[in-house]
């Protein structure tokens, strides 16, 4: 069993490719939902220590919205859509025709729009990944939270904390209607599933 | 405001007589403040999981059981005394309500229970706590007074 930090270049490239296909599909879904052009920048695979990951996402105390889905079946893990204010407003403007200044102003309809956008992007990503690797993955109902992003990011960390001191994230930023909008889509598989996935794709160097 | 000593995840820092210890964005994690009032020795440890079941035990501060024991040991090395050390804790929230999401939602609750149990076992008196719920917390701990302060999103600051 390979831990996150033991992966070689080929394995990391494969994961990056998965990330690219997944986020590409998610971007297409987002584009048709919002009715605007959506591009993605270079997808990244990062293997980070806990505190490094929190710095990378932009500091612990910044308030963001997060949509979280649990995966089970042949692939176990967590997928998270971290939605910062700019992205929230982009979605709200296009879907419900209003914007907010603060997260407190989000009403039920706004929240439901954000959950749906997150859920559809996550499901599209996982569907693309599942058909690529010919595996079946079940997803839970999406959960939504608005809070400090440090605490949101510790959810996948705590989930796999017993296995590793690192967290692996696969994700990309979205560029909507020509404007760079930070919206990280993060996939954190557990270590066993990651090994299974790489094996299934024929690149695991045992 | 004097300089703050930042305690990361699975990390612990100590301060004596003055200084402010801070740990940011406790979700299901727990921040444990341990304080020896006589010599004004303060320690803040940020744990993530309830029990250490690692074989190598490389990172004791990640877990409630080994984290508390290791912190007490280091405090004693600095002249702290177990009979005087008191505790205040914060954290253990449930960030996401996930129906059928495995043990994910329970990590916070398990952390709280494990922390209580370990403190009781080590004979450390728990003075105050702000645990559970669904909000993230930032915990500040002042070495001069032994006072802790919890900051969360959309709520007034809580000093205890």
mmCIF file of C-alpha atoms in Angstrom:
data_model
loop_
_atom_site.group_PDB
_atom_site.id
_atom_site.type_symbol
_atom_site.label_atom_id
_atom_site.label_comp_id
_atom_site.label_asym_id
_atom_site.label_seq_id
_atom_site.Cartn_x
_atom_site.Cartn_y
_atom_site.Cartn_z
ATOM 1 C CA UNK A 1 0.000 0.000 0.000
ATOM 2 C CA UNK A 2 1.451 3.313 -1.067
ATOM 3 C CA UNK A 3 0.920 6.367 1.053
ATOM 4 C CA UNK A 4 0.429 9.805 -0.505
ATOM 5 C CA UNK A 5 4.040 10.827 -0.114
ATOM 6 C CA UNK A 6 5.371 7.633 -1.789
ATOM 7 C CA UNK A 7 3.783 8.253 -5.190
ATOM 8 C CA UNK A 8 6.123 8.429 -8.173
ATOM 9 C CA UNK A 9 5.982 10.796 -11.153
ATOM 10 C CA UNK A 10 3.902 8.524 -13.382
ATOM 11 C CA UNK A 11 1.353 7.940 -10.642
ATOM 12 C CA UNK A 12 1.111 11.652 -9.906
ATOM 13 C CA UNK A 13 0.703 12.394 -13.614
ATOM 14 C CA UNK A 14 -2.118 9.893 -13.794
ATOM 15 C CA UNK A 15 -3.854 11.499 -10.847
ATOM 16 C CA UNK A 16 -3.394 14.900 -12.461
ATOM 17 C CA UNK A 17 -4.981 13.526 -15.643
ATOM 18 C CA UNK A 18 -7.936 12.232 -13.621
ATOM 19 C CA UNK A 19 -8.209 15.677 -12.110
ATOM 20 C CA UNK A 20 -8.117 17.241 -15.533
ATOM 21 C CA UNK A 21 -10.877 15.033 -16.937
ATOM 22 C CA UNK A 22 -13.000 15.386 -13.812
ATOM 23 C CA UNK A 23 -12.747 19.149 -13.563
ATOM 24 C CA UNK A 24 -13.224 19.477 -17.319
ATOM 25 C CA UNK A 25 -16.538 17.687 -17.043
ATOM 26 C CA UNK A 26 -17.463 19.700 -13.962
ATOM 27 C CA UNK A 27 -16.715 22.916 -15.842
ATOM 28 C CA UNK A 28 -19.004 21.864 -18.702
ATOM 29 C CA UNK A 29 -21.784 21.168 -16.224
ATOM 30 C CA UNK A 30 -21.205 24.514 -14.514
ATOM 31 C CA UNK A 31 -21.201 26.280 -17.851
ATOM 32 C CA UNK A 32 -24.595 24.896 -18.858
ATOM 33 C CA UNK A 33 -26.047 25.698 -15.437
ATOM 34 C CA UNK A 34 -24.827 29.272 -15.399
ATOM 35 C CA UNK A 35 -25.158 29.905 -19.113
ATOM 36 C CA UNK A 36 -21.698 31.362 -19.506
ATOM 37 C CA UNK A 37 -18.308 30.253 -20.700
ATOM 38 C CA UNK A 38 -16.305 28.396 -18.067
ATOM 39 C CA UNK A 39 -12.630 27.570 -18.421
ATOM 40 C CA UNK A 40 -10.347 25.785 -16.014
ATOM 41 C CA UNK A 41 -6.743 26.495 -15.269
ATOM 42 C CA UNK A 42 -4.102 23.790 -14.973
ATOM 43 C CA UNK A 43 -5.388 21.159 -12.540
ATOM 44 C CA UNK A 44 -3.151 20.546 -9.583
ATOM 45 C CA UNK A 45 -2.396 17.556 -7.445
ATOM 46 C CA UNK A 46 -1.055 18.552 -4.090
ATOM 47 C CA UNK A 47 0.185 16.506 -1.224
ATOM 48 C CA UNK A 48 0.432 18.745 1.776
ATOM 49 C CA UNK A 49 0.928 18.707 5.498
ATOM 50 C CA UNK A 50 -2.136 19.879 7.443
ATOM 51 C CA UNK A 51 -0.933 23.358 8.214
ATOM 52 C CA UNK A 52 0.472 23.838 4.731
ATOM 53 C CA UNK A 53 -2.921 22.929 3.250
ATOM 54 C CA UNK A 54 -4.633 25.589 5.337
ATOM 55 C CA UNK A 55 -2.189 28.266 4.186
ATOM 56 C CA UNK A 56 -2.667 27.100 0.604
ATOM 57 C CA UNK A 57 -6.447 27.517 0.695
ATOM 58 C CA UNK A 58 -6.002 31.082 1.909
ATOM 59 C CA UNK A 59 -5.773 31.139 5.700
ATOM 60 C CA UNK A 60 -7.779 29.446 8.443
ATOM 61 C CA UNK A 61 -10.256 32.130 9.487
ATOM 62 C CA UNK A 62 -11.644 33.263 6.121
ATOM 63 C CA UNK A 63 -15.339 32.441 5.919
ATOM 64 C CA UNK A 64 -16.374 30.341 2.930
ATOM 65 C CA UNK A 65 -19.173 28.069 1.858
ATOM 66 C CA UNK A 66 -18.451 24.380 1.441
ATOM 67 C CA UNK A 67 -20.430 21.584 -0.175
ATOM 68 C CA UNK A 68 -19.326 18.144 0.930
ATOM 69 C CA UNK A 69 -20.130 14.736 -0.495
ATOM 70 C CA UNK A 70 -19.001 11.402 0.820
ATOM 71 C CA UNK A 71 -18.012 8.675 -1.625
ATOM 72 C CA UNK A 72 -18.320 4.985 -0.979
ATOM 73 C CA UNK A 73 -18.280 1.779 -2.961
ATOM 74 C CA UNK A 74 -15.109 1.028 -4.883
ATOM 75 C CA UNK A 75 -13.826 4.509 -4.222
ATOM 76 C CA UNK A 76 -13.945 5.878 -0.678
ATOM 77 C CA UNK A 77 -13.272 9.439 0.194
ATOM 78 C CA UNK A 78 -14.569 12.938 0.386
ATOM 79 C CA UNK A 79 -15.196 15.475 -2.271
ATOM 80 C CA UNK A 80 -15.465 19.108 -1.345
ATOM 81 C CA UNK A 81 -16.440 22.196 -3.275
ATOM 82 C CA UNK A 82 -15.044 25.284 -1.566
ATOM 83 C CA UNK A 83 -16.968 28.354 -2.686
ATOM 84 C CA UNK A 84 -15.513 31.729 -1.908
ATOM 85 C CA UNK A 85 -17.551 34.923 -2.004
ATOM 86 C CA UNK A 86 -16.864 35.815 -5.646
ATOM 87 C CA UNK A 87 -18.024 32.437 -6.802
ATOM 88 C CA UNK A 88 -21.091 32.558 -4.552
ATOM 89 C CA UNK A 89 -22.119 35.870 -6.091
ATOM 90 C CA UNK A 90 -21.521 34.643 -9.619
ATOM 91 C CA UNK A 91 -23.810 31.664 -9.018
ATOM 92 C CA UNK A 92 -26.469 33.702 -7.232
ATOM 93 C CA UNK A 93 -26.527 36.402 -9.852
ATOM 94 C CA UNK A 94 -27.020 33.932 -12.661
ATOM 95 C CA UNK A 95 -29.380 31.558 -10.913
ATOM 96 C CA UNK A 96 -31.520 33.637 -8.569
ATOM 97 C CA UNK A 97 -30.777 37.115 -9.865
ATOM 98 C CA UNK A 98 -29.281 38.715 -6.766
ATOM 99 C CA UNK A 99 -25.997 39.073 -4.943
ATOM 100 C CA UNK A 100 -24.987 39.252 -1.271
ATOM 101 C CA UNK A 101 -22.298 41.100 0.655
ATOM 102 C CA UNK A 102 -22.085 38.722 3.595
ATOM 103 C CA UNK A 103 -22.704 35.041 4.014
ATOM 104 C CA UNK A 104 -25.338 35.879 6.679
ATOM 105 C CA UNK A 105 -27.542 37.261 3.930
ATOM 106 C CA UNK A 106 -27.915 33.895 2.221
ATOM 107 C CA UNK A 107 -31.515 32.710 2.358
ATOM 108 C CA UNK A 108 -32.834 29.187 1.826
ATOM 109 C CA UNK A 109 -33.132 29.591 -1.924
ATOM 110 C CA UNK A 110 -29.562 30.894 -2.196
ATOM 111 C CA UNK A 111 -28.218 28.057 -0.122
ATOM 112 C CA UNK A 112 -30.102 25.531 -2.140
ATOM 113 C CA UNK A 113 -28.711 27.006 -5.390
ATOM 114 C CA UNK A 114 -25.160 26.779 -4.022
ATOM 115 C CA UNK A 115 -25.639 23.203 -2.822
ATOM 116 C CA UNK A 116 -27.018 22.231 -6.197
ATOM 117 C CA UNK A 117 -24.145 23.795 -8.121
ATOM 118 C CA UNK A 118 -21.634 22.099 -5.822
ATOM 119 C CA UNK A 119 -23.449 18.794 -6.012
ATOM 120 C CA UNK A 120 -23.694 18.779 -9.792
ATOM 121 C CA UNK A 121 -20.021 19.650 -10.220
ATOM 122 C CA UNK A 122 -18.992 16.941 -7.758
ATOM 123 C CA UNK A 123 -21.286 14.314 -9.301
ATOM 124 C CA UNK A 124 -20.057 15.119 -12.808
ATOM 125 C CA UNK A 125 -16.463 14.829 -11.669
ATOM 126 C CA UNK A 126 -17.083 11.465 -10.014
ATOM 127 C CA UNK A 127 -19.096 10.156 -12.962
ATOM 128 C CA UNK A 128 -16.259 10.986 -15.345
ATOM 129 C CA UNK A 129 -13.767 9.357 -13.024
ATOM 130 C CA UNK A 130 -15.915 6.256 -12.499
ATOM 131 C CA UNK A 131 -16.462 5.624 -16.197
ATOM 132 C CA UNK A 132 -12.781 6.196 -16.915
ATOM 133 C CA UNK A 133 -11.672 3.634 -14.370
ATOM 134 C CA UNK A 134 -14.756 1.428 -14.772
ATOM 135 C CA UNK A 135 -15.669 1.502 -11.123
ATOM 136 C CA UNK A 136 -18.881 2.152 -9.261
ATOM 137 C CA UNK A 137 -19.022 4.896 -6.689
ATOM 138 C CA UNK A 138 -21.937 5.872 -4.514
ATOM 139 C CA UNK A 139 -22.364 9.434 -3.361
ATOM 140 C CA UNK A 140 -24.171 10.699 -0.284
ATOM 141 C CA UNK A 141 -26.600 13.584 -0.238
ATOM 142 C CA UNK A 142 -24.579 16.835 -0.252
ATOM 143 C CA UNK A 143 -24.019 18.643 3.033
ATOM 144 C CA UNK A 144 -23.588 22.401 3.216
ATOM 145 C CA UNK A 145 -21.777 24.608 5.690
ATOM 146 C CA UNK A 146 -20.702 28.229 5.906
ATOM 147 C CA UNK A 147 -17.830 28.668 8.302
ATOM 148 C CA UNK A 148 -14.080 29.208 8.659
ATOM 149 C CA UNK A 149 -12.422 27.457 5.737
ATOM 150 C CA UNK A 150 -9.735 26.037 8.000
ATOM 151 C CA UNK A 151 -12.388 24.034 9.831
ATOM 152 C CA UNK A 152 -14.037 22.939 6.580
ATOM 153 C CA UNK A 153 -10.722 21.650 5.291
ATOM 154 C CA UNK A 154 -10.050 19.695 8.470
ATOM 155 C CA UNK A 155 -13.043 17.475 7.692
ATOM 156 C CA UNK A 156 -11.180 15.398 5.070
ATOM 157 C CA UNK A 157 -8.035 15.626 7.186
ATOM 158 C CA UNK A 158 -9.727 14.184 10.257
ATOM 159 C CA UNK A 159 -11.369 11.509 8.151
ATOM 160 C CA UNK A 160 -8.003 10.174 6.959
ATOM 161 C CA UNK A 161 -5.937 11.428 9.887
ATOM 162 C CA UNK A 162 -5.415 7.923 11.216
ATOM 163 C CA UNK A 163 -3.795 6.858 7.947
ATOM 164 C CA UNK A 164 -1.573 9.745 7.032
ATOM 165 C CA UNK A 165 -0.017 12.994 8.176
ATOM 166 C CA UNK A 166 -0.675 14.405 4.714
ATOM 167 C CA UNK A 167 -3.719 15.315 2.710
ATOM 168 C CA UNK A 168 -3.952 14.888 -1.021
ATOM 169 C CA UNK A 169 -6.102 17.281 -2.985
ATOM 170 C CA UNK A 170 -6.917 17.164 -6.670
ATOM 171 C CA UNK A 171 -8.472 20.333 -7.923
ATOM 172 C CA UNK A 172 -8.546 23.333 -10.189
ATOM 173 C CA UNK A 173 -9.699 26.920 -10.296
ATOM 174 C CA UNK A 174 -12.492 28.024 -12.581
ATOM 175 C CA UNK A 175 -12.517 30.985 -14.910
ATOM 176 C CA UNK A 176 -16.118 32.011 -15.496
ATOM 177 C CA UNK A 177 -17.034 34.441 -18.282
ATOM 178 C CA UNK A 178 -13.419 35.530 -18.631
ATOM 179 C CA UNK A 179 -13.026 36.277 -14.919
ATOM 180 C CA UNK A 180 -10.910 34.117 -12.628
ATOM 181 C CA UNK A 181 -13.205 32.959 -9.860
ATOM 182 C CA UNK A 182 -11.753 30.910 -7.064
ATOM 183 C CA UNK A 183 -13.751 27.738 -6.683
ATOM 184 C CA UNK A 184 -11.741 24.794 -5.583
ATOM 185 C CA UNK A 185 -13.085 21.376 -6.264
ATOM 186 C CA UNK A 186 -11.167 19.019 -4.048
ATOM 187 C CA UNK A 187 -11.111 15.255 -4.170
ATOM 188 C CA UNK A 188 -9.572 13.478 -1.201
ATOM 189 C CA UNK A 189 -9.576 9.727 -1.687
ATOM 190 C CA UNK A 190 -8.545 7.442 1.138
ATOM 191 C CA UNK A 191 -5.240 5.646 0.680
ATOM 192 C CA UNK A 192 -6.689 2.228 -0.057
ATOM 193 C CA UNK A 193 -8.980 3.639 -2.763
ATOM 194 C CA UNK A 194 -6.150 5.622 -4.275
ATOM 195 C CA UNK A 195 -4.073 2.461 -4.619
ATOM 196 C CA UNK A 196 -7.045 0.610 -6.064
ATOM 197 C CA UNK A 197 -7.672 3.381 -8.565
ATOM 198 C CA UNK A 198 -4.063 3.485 -9.735
ATOM 199 C CA UNK A 199 -4.028 -0.288 -10.056
ATOM 200 C CA UNK A 200 -7.231 -0.239 -12.057
ATOM 201 C CA UNK A 201 -5.684 2.306 -14.424
ATOM 202 C CA UNK A 202 -2.608 0.114 -14.722
ATOM 203 C CA UNK A 203 -0.017 2.523 -13.404
ATOM 204 C CA UNK A 204 0.587 1.388 -9.824
ATOM 205 C CA UNK A 205 4.229 0.520 -9.418
ATOM 206 C CA UNK A 206 4.165 -1.974 -6.565
ATOM 207 C CA UNK B 1 -1.569 43.282 21.654
ATOM 208 C CA UNK B 2 1.556 41.245 22.181
ATOM 209 C CA UNK B 3 2.808 38.687 19.712
ATOM 210 C CA UNK B 4 0.761 35.589 19.319
ATOM 211 C CA UNK B 5 2.208 32.127 19.269
ATOM 212 C CA UNK B 6 0.309 30.173 16.642
ATOM 213 C CA UNK B 7 -0.452 26.547 17.371
ATOM 214 C CA UNK B 8 -1.046 24.516 14.188
ATOM 215 C CA UNK B 9 -2.969 21.295 13.752
ATOM 216 C CA UNK B 10 -1.430 18.388 15.683
ATOM 217 C CA UNK B 11 0.829 20.928 17.369
ATOM 218 C CA UNK B 12 1.510 22.262 20.873
ATOM 219 C CA UNK B 13 3.107 25.429 22.195
ATOM 220 C CA UNK B 14 3.892 26.692 25.680
ATOM 221 C CA UNK B 15 4.248 30.179 27.117
ATOM 222 C CA UNK B 16 5.299 31.353 30.553
ATOM 223 C CA UNK B 17 4.164 34.473 32.427
ATOM 224 C CA UNK B 18 3.225 36.380 29.321
ATOM 225 C CA UNK B 19 2.313 35.727 25.733
ATOM 226 C CA UNK B 20 -0.804 34.750 23.868
ATOM 227 C CA UNK B 21 -1.300 31.283 22.442
ATOM 228 C CA UNK B 22 -3.738 30.943 19.592
ATOM 229 C CA UNK B 23 -5.090 28.130 17.454
ATOM 230 C CA UNK B 24 -7.310 28.882 14.479
ATOM 231 C CA UNK B 25 -10.428 27.279 13.069
ATOM 232 C CA UNK B 26 -11.093 24.325 15.342
ATOM 233 C CA UNK B 27 -13.748 22.258 13.612
ATOM 234 C CA UNK B 28 -14.084 18.745 14.907
ATOM 235 C CA UNK B 29 -10.604 19.192 16.388
ATOM 236 C CA UNK B 30 -10.201 20.217 20.029
ATOM 237 C CA UNK B 31 -7.974 22.872 21.528
ATOM 238 C CA UNK B 32 -6.913 21.969 25.057
ATOM 239 C CA UNK B 33 -5.570 24.752 27.290
ATOM 240 C CA UNK B 34 -3.533 23.484 30.227
ATOM 241 C CA UNK B 35 -2.467 25.964 32.885
ATOM 242 C CA UNK B 36 -0.355 25.924 36.017
ATOM 243 C CA UNK B 37 -1.466 29.143 37.779
ATOM 244 C CA UNK B 38 1.349 29.238 40.345
ATOM 245 C CA UNK B 39 4.157 29.539 37.824
ATOM 246 C CA UNK B 40 1.906 30.927 35.058
ATOM 247 C CA UNK B 41 2.831 28.163 32.668
ATOM 248 C CA UNK B 42 0.370 27.811 29.810
ATOM 249 C CA UNK B 43 0.214 25.156 27.101
ATOM 250 C CA UNK B 44 -2.189 24.858 24.196
ATOM 251 C CA UNK B 45 -2.466 21.638 22.222
ATOM 252 C CA UNK B 46 -4.568 21.173 19.064
ATOM 253 C CA UNK B 47 -5.657 17.560 18.640
ATOM 254 C CA UNK B 48 -7.503 16.081 15.698
ATOM 255 C CA UNK B 49 -8.506 12.524 16.575
ATOM 256 C CA UNK B 50 -9.616 10.731 19.749
ATOM 257 C CA UNK B 51 -7.234 7.811 20.107
ATOM 258 C CA UNK B 52 -3.719 7.028 18.969
ATOM 259 C CA UNK B 53 -3.699 3.672 17.239
ATOM 260 C CA UNK B 54 -0.619 4.282 15.116
ATOM 261 C CA UNK B 55 2.097 1.693 15.281
ATOM 262 C CA UNK B 56 5.052 4.044 15.020
ATOM 263 C CA UNK B 57 3.474 6.857 17.072
ATOM 264 C CA UNK B 58 5.293 9.514 15.096
ATOM 265 C CA UNK B 59 2.889 12.331 15.857
ATOM 266 C CA UNK B 60 1.581 12.024 19.426
ATOM 267 C CA UNK B 61 0.097 15.535 19.351
ATOM 268 C CA UNK B 62 -2.445 14.544 16.700
ATOM 269 C CA UNK B 63 -4.448 12.476 19.195
ATOM 270 C CA UNK B 64 -6.301 13.396 22.389
ATOM 271 C CA UNK B 65 -4.798 10.648 24.546
ATOM 272 C CA UNK B 66 -1.125 10.903 23.602
ATOM 273 C CA UNK B 67 -1.400 14.667 22.977
ATOM 274 C CA UNK B 68 -2.521 15.437 26.534
ATOM 275 C CA UNK B 69 0.029 13.070 28.094
ATOM 276 C CA UNK B 70 2.881 14.472 26.018
ATOM 277 C CA UNK B 71 1.873 18.058 26.869
ATOM 278 C CA UNK B 72 1.687 17.256 30.593
ATOM 279 C CA UNK B 73 5.114 15.639 30.401
ATOM 280 C CA UNK B 74 6.613 18.722 28.743
ATOM 281 C CA UNK B 75 4.919 21.014 31.266
ATOM 282 C CA UNK B 76 6.355 19.001 34.124
ATOM 283 C CA UNK B 77 9.792 19.303 32.540
ATOM 284 C CA UNK B 78 9.293 23.098 32.739
ATOM 285 C CA UNK B 79 8.450 22.939 36.426
ATOM 286 C CA UNK B 80 4.679 22.535 36.163
ATOM 287 C CA UNK B 81 2.916 20.362 38.692
ATOM 288 C CA UNK B 82 0.088 18.001 37.857
ATOM 289 C CA UNK B 83 -1.696 18.810 41.119
ATOM 290 C CA UNK B 84 -2.016 22.459 40.106
ATOM 291 C CA UNK B 85 -2.637 22.102 36.365
ATOM 292 C CA UNK B 86 -6.188 22.884 35.244
ATOM 293 C CA UNK B 87 -7.774 22.572 31.829
ATOM 294 C CA UNK B 88 -10.149 24.453 29.538
ATOM 295 C CA UNK B 89 -11.232 22.996 26.236
ATOM 296 C CA UNK B 90 -12.993 24.147 23.066
ATOM 297 C CA UNK B 91 -13.928 22.538 19.760
ATOM 298 C CA UNK B 92 -15.463 19.208 18.807
ATOM 299 C CA UNK B 93 -18.053 20.659 16.454
ATOM 300 C CA UNK B 94 -19.860 18.838 13.704
ATOM 301 C CA UNK B 95 -19.146 20.825 10.556
ATOM 302 C CA UNK B 96 -21.372 18.995 8.093
ATOM 303 C CA UNK B 97 -24.640 17.193 8.632
ATOM 304 C CA UNK B 98 -24.123 14.160 6.430
ATOM 305 C CA UNK B 99 -26.881 11.590 6.465
ATOM 306 C CA UNK B 100 -25.330 8.132 6.201
ATOM 307 C CA UNK B 101 -21.853 9.608 5.984
ATOM 308 C CA UNK B 102 -20.079 6.959 8.020
ATOM 309 C CA UNK B 103 -18.351 8.023 11.199
ATOM 310 C CA UNK B 104 -17.547 11.441 9.774
ATOM 311 C CA UNK B 105 -20.081 13.393 11.762
ATOM 312 C CA UNK B 106 -19.096 11.769 15.023
ATOM 313 C CA UNK B 107 -15.428 12.656 15.104
ATOM 314 C CA UNK B 108 -16.081 15.843 17.068
ATOM 315 C CA UNK B 109 -18.190 14.022 19.658
ATOM 316 C CA UNK B 110 -15.626 11.241 19.977
ATOM 317 C CA UNK B 111 -12.889 13.814 20.444
ATOM 318 C CA UNK B 112 -14.861 15.432 23.284
ATOM 319 C CA UNK B 113 -15.456 12.106 25.022
ATOM 320 C CA UNK B 114 -11.862 11.016 24.660
ATOM 321 C CA UNK B 115 -10.556 14.365 25.958
ATOM 322 C CA UNK B 116 -12.846 14.166 29.008
ATOM 323 C CA UNK B 117 -11.744 10.630 29.711
ATOM 324 C CA UNK B 118 -8.034 11.344 29.406
ATOM 325 C CA UNK B 119 -8.255 14.466 31.602
ATOM 326 C CA UNK B 120 -10.120 12.487 34.263
ATOM 327 C CA UNK B 121 -7.602 9.652 34.069
ATOM 328 C CA UNK B 122 -4.672 12.061 34.419
ATOM 329 C CA UNK B 123 -6.367 13.807 37.358
ATOM 330 C CA UNK B 124 -6.611 17.189 35.621
ATOM 331 C CA UNK B 125 -9.564 19.342 36.624
ATOM 332 C CA UNK B 126 -11.634 20.625 33.697
ATOM 333 C CA UNK B 127 -12.627 24.186 34.601
ATOM 334 C CA UNK B 128 -14.611 25.297 31.557
ATOM 335 C CA UNK B 129 -15.501 24.082 28.122
ATOM 336 C CA UNK B 130 -17.145 25.267 24.940
ATOM 337 C CA UNK B 131 -17.670 22.162 22.864
ATOM 338 C CA UNK B 132 -19.998 20.584 20.320
ATOM 339 C CA UNK B 133 -22.439 22.439 18.112
ATOM 340 C CA UNK B 134 -21.856 23.109 14.449
ATOM 341 C CA UNK B 135 -19.586 26.159 14.436
ATOM 342 C CA UNK B 136 -15.838 26.468 14.006
ATOM 343 C CA UNK B 137 -13.901 28.146 16.796
ATOM 344 C CA UNK B 138 -10.666 30.085 17.142
ATOM 345 C CA UNK B 139 -9.197 29.674 20.604
ATOM 346 C CA UNK B 140 -6.925 32.210 22.306
ATOM 347 C CA UNK B 141 -5.200 31.503 25.594
ATOM 348 C CA UNK B 142 -3.462 34.138 27.688
ATOM 349 C CA UNK B 143 -0.466 32.918 29.682
ATOM 350 C CA UNK B 144 -0.543 35.827 32.153
ATOM 351 C CA UNK B 145 -4.114 35.314 33.374
ATOM 352 C CA UNK B 146 -4.940 31.792 32.243
ATOM 353 C CA UNK B 147 -7.977 33.218 30.515
ATOM 354 C CA UNK B 148 -9.233 31.665 27.300
ATOM 355 C CA UNK B 149 -11.256 33.334 24.579
ATOM 356 C CA UNK B 150 -13.322 31.666 21.861
ATOM 357 C CA UNK B 151 -14.090 33.435 18.621
ATOM 358 C CA UNK B 152 -16.593 31.929 16.202
ATOM 359 C CA UNK B 153 -18.352 33.023 13.061
ATOM 360 C CA UNK B 154 -21.549 34.972 13.652
ATOM 361 C CA UNK B 155 -21.378 34.780 17.455
ATOM 362 C CA UNK B 156 -20.090 37.110 20.168
ATOM 363 C CA UNK B 157 -16.691 36.329 21.691
ATOM 364 C CA UNK B 158 -16.789 34.054 24.677
ATOM 365 C CA UNK B 159 -14.281 34.599 27.474
ATOM 366 C CA UNK B 160 -13.762 31.876 30.013
#
